[in-house]
PDB file of C-alpha atoms in Angstrom:
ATOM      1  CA  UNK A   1     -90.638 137.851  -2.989  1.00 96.00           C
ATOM      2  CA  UNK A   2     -93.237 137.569  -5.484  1.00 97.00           C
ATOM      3  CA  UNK A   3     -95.028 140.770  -6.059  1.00 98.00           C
ATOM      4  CA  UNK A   4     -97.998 141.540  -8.693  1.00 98.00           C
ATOM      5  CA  UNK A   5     -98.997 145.042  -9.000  1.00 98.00           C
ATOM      6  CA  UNK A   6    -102.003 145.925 -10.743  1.00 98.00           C
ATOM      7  CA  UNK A   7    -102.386 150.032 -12.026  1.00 98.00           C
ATOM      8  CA  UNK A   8    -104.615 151.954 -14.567  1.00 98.00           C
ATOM      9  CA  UNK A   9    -107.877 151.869 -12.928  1.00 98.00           C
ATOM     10  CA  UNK A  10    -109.927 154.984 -12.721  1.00 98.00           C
ATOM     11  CA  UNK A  11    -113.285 156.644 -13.356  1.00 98.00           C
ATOM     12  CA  UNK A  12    -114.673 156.344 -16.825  1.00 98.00           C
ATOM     13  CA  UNK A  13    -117.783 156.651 -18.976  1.00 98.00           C
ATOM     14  CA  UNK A  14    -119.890 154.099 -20.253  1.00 98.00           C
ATOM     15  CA  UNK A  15    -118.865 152.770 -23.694  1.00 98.00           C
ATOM     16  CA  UNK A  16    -115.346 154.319 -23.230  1.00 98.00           C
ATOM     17  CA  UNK A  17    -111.997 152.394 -23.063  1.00 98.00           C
ATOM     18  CA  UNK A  18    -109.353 151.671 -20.256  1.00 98.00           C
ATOM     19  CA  UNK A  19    -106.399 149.319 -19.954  1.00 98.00           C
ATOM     20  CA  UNK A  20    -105.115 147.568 -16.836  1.00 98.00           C
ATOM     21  CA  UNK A  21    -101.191 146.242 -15.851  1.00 98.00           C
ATOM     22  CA  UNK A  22    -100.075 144.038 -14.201  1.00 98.00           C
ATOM     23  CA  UNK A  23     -96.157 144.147 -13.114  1.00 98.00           C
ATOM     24  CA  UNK A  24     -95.082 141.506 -11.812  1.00 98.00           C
ATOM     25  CA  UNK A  25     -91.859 140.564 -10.049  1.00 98.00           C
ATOM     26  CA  UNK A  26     -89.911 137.235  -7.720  1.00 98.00           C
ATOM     27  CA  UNK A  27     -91.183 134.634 -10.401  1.00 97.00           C
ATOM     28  CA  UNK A  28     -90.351 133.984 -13.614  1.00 98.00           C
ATOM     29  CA  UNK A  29     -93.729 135.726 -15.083  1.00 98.00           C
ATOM     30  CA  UNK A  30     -92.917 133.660 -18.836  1.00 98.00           C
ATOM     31  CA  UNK A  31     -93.288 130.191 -17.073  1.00 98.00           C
ATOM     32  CA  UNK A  32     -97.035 130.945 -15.673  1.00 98.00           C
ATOM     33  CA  UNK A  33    -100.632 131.354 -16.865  1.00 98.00           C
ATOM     34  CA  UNK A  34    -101.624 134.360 -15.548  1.00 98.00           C
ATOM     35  CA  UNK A  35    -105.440 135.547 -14.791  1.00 98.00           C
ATOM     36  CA  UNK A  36    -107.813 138.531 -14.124  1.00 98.00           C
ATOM     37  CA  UNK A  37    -110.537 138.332 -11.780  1.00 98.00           C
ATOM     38  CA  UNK A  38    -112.745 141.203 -10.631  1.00 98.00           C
ATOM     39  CA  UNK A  39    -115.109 141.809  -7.508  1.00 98.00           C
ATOM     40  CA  UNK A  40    -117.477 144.396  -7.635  1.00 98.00           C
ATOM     41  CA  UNK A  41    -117.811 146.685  -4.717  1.00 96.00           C
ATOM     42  CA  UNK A  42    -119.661 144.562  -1.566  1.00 94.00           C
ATOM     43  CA  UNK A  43    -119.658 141.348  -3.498  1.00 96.00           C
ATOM     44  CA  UNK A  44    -117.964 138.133  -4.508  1.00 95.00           C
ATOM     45  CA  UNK A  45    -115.135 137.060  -6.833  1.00 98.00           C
ATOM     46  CA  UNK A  46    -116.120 136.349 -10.659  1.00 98.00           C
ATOM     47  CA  UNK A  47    -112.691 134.960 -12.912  1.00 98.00           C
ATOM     48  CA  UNK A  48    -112.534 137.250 -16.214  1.00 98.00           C
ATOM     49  CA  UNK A  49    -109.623 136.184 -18.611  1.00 98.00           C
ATOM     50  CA  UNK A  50    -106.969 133.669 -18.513  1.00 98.00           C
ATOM     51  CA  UNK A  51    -103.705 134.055 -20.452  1.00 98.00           C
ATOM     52  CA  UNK A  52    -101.739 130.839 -21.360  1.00 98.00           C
ATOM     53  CA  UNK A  53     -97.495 131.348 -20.199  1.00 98.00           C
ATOM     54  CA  UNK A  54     -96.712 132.286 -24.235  1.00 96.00           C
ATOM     55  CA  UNK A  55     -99.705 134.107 -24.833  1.00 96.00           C
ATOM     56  CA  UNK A  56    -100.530 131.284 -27.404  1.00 97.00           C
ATOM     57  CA  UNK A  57    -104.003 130.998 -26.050  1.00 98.00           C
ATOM     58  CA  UNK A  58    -106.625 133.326 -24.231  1.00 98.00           C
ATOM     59  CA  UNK A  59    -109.887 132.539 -22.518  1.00 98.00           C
ATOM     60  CA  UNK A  60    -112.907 135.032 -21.140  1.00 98.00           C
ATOM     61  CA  UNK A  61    -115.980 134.463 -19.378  1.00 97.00           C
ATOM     62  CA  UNK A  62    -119.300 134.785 -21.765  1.00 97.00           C
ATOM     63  CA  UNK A  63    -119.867 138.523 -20.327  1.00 97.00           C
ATOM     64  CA  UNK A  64    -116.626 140.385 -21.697  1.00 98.00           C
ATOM     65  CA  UNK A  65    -116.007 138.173 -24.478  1.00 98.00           C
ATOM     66  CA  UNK A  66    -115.738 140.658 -27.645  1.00 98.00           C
ATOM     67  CA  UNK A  67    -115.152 143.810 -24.980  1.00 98.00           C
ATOM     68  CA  UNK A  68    -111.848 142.408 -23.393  1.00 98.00           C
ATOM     69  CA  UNK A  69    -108.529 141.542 -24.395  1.00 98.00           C
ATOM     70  CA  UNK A  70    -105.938 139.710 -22.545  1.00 98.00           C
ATOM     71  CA  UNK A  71    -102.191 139.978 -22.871  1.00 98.00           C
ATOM     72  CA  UNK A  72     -99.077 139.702 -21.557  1.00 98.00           C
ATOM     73  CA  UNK A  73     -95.343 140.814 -22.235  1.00 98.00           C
ATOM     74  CA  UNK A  74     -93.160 138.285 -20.802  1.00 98.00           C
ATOM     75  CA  UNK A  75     -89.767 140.569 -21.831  1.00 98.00           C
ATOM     76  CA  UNK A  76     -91.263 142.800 -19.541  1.00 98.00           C
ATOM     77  CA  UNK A  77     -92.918 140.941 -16.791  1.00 98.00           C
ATOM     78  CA  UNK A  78     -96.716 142.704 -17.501  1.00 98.00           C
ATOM     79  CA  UNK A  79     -99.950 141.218 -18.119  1.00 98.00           C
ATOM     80  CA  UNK A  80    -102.886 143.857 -19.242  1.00 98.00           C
ATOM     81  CA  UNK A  81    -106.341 144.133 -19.712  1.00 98.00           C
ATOM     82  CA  UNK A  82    -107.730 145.885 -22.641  1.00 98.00           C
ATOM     83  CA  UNK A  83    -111.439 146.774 -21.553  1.00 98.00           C
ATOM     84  CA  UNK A  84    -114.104 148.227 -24.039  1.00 98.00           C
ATOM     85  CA  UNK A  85    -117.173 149.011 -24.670  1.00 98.00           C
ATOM     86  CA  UNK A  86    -117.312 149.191 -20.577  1.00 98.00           C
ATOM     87  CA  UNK A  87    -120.666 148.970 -19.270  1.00 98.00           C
ATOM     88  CA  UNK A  88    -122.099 149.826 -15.457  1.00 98.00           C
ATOM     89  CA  UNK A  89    -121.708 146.520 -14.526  1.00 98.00           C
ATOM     90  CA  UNK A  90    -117.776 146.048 -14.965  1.00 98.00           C
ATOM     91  CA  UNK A  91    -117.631 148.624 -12.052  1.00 98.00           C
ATOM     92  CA  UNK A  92    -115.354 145.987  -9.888  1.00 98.00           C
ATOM     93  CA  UNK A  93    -111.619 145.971  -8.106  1.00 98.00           C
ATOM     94  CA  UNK A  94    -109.541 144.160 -10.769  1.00 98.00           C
ATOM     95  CA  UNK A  95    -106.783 141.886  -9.610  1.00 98.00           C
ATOM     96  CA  UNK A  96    -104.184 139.938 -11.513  1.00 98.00           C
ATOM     97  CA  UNK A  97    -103.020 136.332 -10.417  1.00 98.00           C
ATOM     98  CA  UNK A  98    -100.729 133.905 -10.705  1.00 98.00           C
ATOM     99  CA  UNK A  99    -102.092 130.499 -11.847  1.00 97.00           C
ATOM    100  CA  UNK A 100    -101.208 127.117 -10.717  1.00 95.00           C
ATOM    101  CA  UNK A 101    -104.254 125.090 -11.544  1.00 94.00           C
ATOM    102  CA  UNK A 102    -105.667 127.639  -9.190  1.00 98.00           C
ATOM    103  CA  UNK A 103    -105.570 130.945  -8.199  1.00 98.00           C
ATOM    104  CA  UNK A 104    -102.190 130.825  -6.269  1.00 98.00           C
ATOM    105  CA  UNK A 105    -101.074 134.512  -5.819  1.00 98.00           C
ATOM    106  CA  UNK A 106    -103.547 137.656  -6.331  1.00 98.00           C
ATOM    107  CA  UNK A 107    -102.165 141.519  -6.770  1.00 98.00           C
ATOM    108  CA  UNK A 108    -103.613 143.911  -4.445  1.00 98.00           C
ATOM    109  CA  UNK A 109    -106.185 145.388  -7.504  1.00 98.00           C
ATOM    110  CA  UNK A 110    -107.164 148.154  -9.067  1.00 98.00           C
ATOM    111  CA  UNK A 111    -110.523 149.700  -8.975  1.00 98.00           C
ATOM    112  CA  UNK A 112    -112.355 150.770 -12.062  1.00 98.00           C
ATOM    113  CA  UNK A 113    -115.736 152.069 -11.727  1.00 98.00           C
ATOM    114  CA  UNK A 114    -117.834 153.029 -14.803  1.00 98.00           C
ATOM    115  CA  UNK A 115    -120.226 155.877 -14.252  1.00 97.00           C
ATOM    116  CA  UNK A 116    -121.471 159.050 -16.361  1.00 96.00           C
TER     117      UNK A 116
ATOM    118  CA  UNK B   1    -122.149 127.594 -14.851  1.00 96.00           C
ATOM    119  CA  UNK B   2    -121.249 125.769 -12.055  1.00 98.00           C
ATOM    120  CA  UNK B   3    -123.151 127.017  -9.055  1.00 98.00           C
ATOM    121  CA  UNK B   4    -120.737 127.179  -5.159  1.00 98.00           C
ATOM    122  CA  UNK B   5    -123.287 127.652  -2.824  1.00 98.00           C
ATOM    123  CA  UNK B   6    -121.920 128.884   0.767  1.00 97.00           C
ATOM    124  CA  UNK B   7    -123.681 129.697   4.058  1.00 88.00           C
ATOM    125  CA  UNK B   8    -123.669 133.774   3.929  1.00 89.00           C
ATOM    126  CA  UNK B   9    -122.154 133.848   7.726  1.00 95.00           C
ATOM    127  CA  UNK B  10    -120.734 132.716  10.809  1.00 95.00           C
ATOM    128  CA  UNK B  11    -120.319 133.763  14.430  1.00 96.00           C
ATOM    129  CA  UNK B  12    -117.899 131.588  16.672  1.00 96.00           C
ATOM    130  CA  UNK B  13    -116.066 132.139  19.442  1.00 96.00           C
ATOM    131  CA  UNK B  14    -112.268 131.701  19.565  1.00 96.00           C
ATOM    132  CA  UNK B  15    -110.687 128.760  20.826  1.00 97.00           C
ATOM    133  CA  UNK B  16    -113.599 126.623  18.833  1.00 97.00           C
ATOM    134  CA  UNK B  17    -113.554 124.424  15.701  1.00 97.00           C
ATOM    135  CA  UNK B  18    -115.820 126.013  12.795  1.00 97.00           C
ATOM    136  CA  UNK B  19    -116.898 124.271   9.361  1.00 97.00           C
ATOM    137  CA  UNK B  20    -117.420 126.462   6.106  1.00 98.00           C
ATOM    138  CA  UNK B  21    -119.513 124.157   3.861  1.00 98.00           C
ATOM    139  CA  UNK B  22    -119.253 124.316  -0.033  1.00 98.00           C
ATOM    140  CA  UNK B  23    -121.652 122.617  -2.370  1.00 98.00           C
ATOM    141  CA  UNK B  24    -121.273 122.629  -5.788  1.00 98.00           C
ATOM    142  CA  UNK B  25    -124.254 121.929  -8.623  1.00 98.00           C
ATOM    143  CA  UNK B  26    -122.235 119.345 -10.306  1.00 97.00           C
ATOM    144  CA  UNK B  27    -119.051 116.968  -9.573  1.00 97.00           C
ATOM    145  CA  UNK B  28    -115.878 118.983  -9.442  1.00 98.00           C
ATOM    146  CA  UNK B  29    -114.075 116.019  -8.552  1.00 97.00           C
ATOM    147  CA  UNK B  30    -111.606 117.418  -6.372  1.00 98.00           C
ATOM    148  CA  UNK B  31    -110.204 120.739  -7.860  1.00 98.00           C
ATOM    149  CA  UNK B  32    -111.936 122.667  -5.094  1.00 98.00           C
ATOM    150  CA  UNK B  33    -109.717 125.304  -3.765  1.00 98.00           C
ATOM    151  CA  UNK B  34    -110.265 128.048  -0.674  1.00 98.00           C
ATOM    152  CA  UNK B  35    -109.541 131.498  -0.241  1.00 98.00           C
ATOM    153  CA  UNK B  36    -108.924 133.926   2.921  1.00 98.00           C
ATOM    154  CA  UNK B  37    -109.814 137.575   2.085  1.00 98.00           C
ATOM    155  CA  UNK B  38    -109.720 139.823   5.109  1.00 97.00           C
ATOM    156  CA  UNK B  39    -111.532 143.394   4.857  1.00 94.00           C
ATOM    157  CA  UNK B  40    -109.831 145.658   2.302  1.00 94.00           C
ATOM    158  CA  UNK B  41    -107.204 143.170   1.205  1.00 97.00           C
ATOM    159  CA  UNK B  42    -106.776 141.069  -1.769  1.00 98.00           C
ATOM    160  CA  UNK B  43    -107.289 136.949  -1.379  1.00 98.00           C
ATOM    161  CA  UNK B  44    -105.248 134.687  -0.244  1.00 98.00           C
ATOM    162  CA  UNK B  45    -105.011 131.099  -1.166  1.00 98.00           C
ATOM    163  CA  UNK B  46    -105.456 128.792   2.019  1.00 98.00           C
ATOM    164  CA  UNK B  47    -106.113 125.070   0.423  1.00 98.00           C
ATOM    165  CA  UNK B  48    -105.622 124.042  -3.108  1.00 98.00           C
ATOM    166  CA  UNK B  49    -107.087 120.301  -4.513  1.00 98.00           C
ATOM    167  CA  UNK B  50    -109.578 120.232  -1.955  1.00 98.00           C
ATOM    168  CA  UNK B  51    -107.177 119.324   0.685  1.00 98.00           C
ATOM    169  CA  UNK B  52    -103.529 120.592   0.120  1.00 98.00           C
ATOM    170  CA  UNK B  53    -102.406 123.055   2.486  1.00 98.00           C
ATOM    171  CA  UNK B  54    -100.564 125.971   1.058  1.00 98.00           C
ATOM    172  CA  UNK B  55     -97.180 126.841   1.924  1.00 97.00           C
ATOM    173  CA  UNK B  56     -96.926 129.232   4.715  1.00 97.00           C
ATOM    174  CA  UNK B  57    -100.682 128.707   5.775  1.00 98.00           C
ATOM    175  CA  UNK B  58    -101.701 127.497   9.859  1.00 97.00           C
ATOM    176  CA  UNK B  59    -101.670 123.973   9.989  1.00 98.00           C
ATOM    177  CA  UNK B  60    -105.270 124.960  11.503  1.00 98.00           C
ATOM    178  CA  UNK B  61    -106.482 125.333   8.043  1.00 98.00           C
ATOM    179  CA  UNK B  62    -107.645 122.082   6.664  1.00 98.00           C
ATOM    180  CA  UNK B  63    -109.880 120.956   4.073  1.00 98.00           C
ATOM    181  CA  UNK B  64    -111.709 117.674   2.768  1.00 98.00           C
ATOM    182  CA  UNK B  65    -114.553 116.633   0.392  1.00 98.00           C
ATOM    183  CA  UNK B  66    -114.845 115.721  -3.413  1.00 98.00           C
ATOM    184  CA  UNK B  67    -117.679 115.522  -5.632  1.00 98.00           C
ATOM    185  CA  UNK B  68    -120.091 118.079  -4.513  1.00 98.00           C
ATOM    186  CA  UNK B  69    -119.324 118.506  -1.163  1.00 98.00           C
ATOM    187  CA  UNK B  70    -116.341 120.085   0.493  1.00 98.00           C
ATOM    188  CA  UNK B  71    -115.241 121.590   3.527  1.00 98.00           C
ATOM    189  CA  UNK B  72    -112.598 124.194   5.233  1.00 98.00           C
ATOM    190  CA  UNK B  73    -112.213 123.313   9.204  1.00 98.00           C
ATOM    191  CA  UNK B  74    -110.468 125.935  11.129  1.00 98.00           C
ATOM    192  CA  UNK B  75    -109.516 124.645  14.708  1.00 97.00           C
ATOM    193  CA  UNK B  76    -108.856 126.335  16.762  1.00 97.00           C
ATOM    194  CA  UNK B  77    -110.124 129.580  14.976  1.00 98.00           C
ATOM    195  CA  UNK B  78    -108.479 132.794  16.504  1.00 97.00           C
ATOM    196  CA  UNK B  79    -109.254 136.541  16.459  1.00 95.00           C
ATOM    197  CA  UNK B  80    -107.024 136.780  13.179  1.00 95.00           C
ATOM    198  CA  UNK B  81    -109.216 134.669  11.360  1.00 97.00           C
ATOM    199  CA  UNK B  82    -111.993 137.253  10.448  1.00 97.00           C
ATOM    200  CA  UNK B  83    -112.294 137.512   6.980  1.00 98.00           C
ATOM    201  CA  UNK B  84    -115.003 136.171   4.423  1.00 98.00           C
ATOM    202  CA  UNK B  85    -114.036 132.916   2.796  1.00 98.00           C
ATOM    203  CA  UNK B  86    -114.186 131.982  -0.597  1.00 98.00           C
ATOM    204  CA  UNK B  87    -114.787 128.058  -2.445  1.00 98.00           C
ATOM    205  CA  UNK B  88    -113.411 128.181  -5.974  1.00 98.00           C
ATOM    206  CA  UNK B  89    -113.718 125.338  -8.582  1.00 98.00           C
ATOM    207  CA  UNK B  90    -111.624 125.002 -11.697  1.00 97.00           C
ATOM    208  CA  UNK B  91    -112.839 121.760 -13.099  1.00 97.00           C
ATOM    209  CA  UNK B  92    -115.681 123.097 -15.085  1.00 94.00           C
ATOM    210  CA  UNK B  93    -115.485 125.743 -17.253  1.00 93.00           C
ATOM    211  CA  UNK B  94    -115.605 128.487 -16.521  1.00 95.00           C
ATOM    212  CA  UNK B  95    -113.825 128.603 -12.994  1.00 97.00           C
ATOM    213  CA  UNK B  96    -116.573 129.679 -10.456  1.00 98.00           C
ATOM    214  CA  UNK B  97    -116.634 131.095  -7.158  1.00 98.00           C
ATOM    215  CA  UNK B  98    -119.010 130.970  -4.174  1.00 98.00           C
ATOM    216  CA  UNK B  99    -120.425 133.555  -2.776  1.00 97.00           C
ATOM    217  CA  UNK B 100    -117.917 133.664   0.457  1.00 98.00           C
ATOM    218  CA  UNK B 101    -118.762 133.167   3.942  1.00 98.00           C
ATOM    219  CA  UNK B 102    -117.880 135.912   6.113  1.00 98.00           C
ATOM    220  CA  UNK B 103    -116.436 134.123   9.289  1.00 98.00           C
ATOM    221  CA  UNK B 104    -116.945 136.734  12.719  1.00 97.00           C
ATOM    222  CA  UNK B 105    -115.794 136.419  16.312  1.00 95.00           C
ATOM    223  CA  UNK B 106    -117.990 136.504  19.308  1.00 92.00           C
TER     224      UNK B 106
END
């Protein structure tokens, strides 16, 4: 059964620093592009960062580029999300997912919100 | 960006046939894909390409369109399918979402 679950979420302060996993299980993690998409509390679904299956390549939308980092440990099945620099406006459930030329399989999130 | 723009809401009653409309600001061709997110869970993939079915998914699920204009039938909806319901396009770049249509029952 494939199973993606997302962790390190929490309260934090503007400007400070907090990294997400993403352990995931049933699939062979090193053979997919994996992705992070957020949703912030009452509203829709925005993509963040893609990570290519070898971690050769990374992609982010215009909004986190420079504050986020994408990466993944295939010898250990985890994806993460380095966030910095976090702003009010990242305040959003976090979810990993599988990618298949789509979003195929999502985790069940984690919720950061950013707040003095 | 590409812009998904989606009818905030519905109300049907079960037993009926509802349309979700999608329309996209530019040809997507057809890498349109849906989502299912019920209240307080994560999404679920429903159609994939616009019309592909996912694995596991009610056969009354469907999907059509390509260009700018697509569409996810449910017939005939039931009580389970309450949930807002998300267009997604990954031919552009970056990969946009709609803004969901929450689906209710009379």
């Amino acid at each position: 059964e494939v199973q993606l679950v997302e962790s390190g979420g929490g309260l934090v302060q503007p400007g400070r620093s907090l990294k997400l996993s993403c352990a995931a299980s049933g699939f062979t993690f090193s053979d997919y592009n994996m992705a992070w998409v957020r949703q912030a509390p009452k509203k829709g679904l925005e993509w963040v960062a893609t990570i290519i299956y070898d971690g050769s390549r990374t992609y982010y939308r215009d909004s986190v580029k420079g504050r986020f980092t994408i990466s993944r440990d295939n010898a250990k099945s985890t994806l993460y999300l380095q966030m910095d620099s976090l702003r009010s406006e990242d305040t959003a459930t976090y979810y990993c997912a599988i990618l298949r030329g789509w979003f195929a399989y999502w985790g069940q999130g984690t919720l950061v919100t950013v707040s003095s | 960006d590409t812009v998904l723009t989606q009818s905030p809401a519905l109300a049907v009653s079960p037993g009926e046939r509802v349309t979700i409309s999608c329309r996209a600001s530019e040809s997507v061709s057809t890498l349109m894909h849906w989502y299912q997110q019920k209240p307080g869970q994560q999404p679920t993939l429903l159609i994939y390409l616009a019309s592909n079915l996912e694995s596991g998914v009610p056969a009354r699920f469907s999907g059509s369109g390509s260009g700018t204009d697509f569409t996810l039938t449910i017939d005939p909806v039931e009580a389970d399918d309450t949930a807002t319901y998300y267009c997604q396009q990954s031919w552009n770049d970056p990969w946009t979402f709609g803004g969901g249509t929450k689906l209710e029952l009379k």
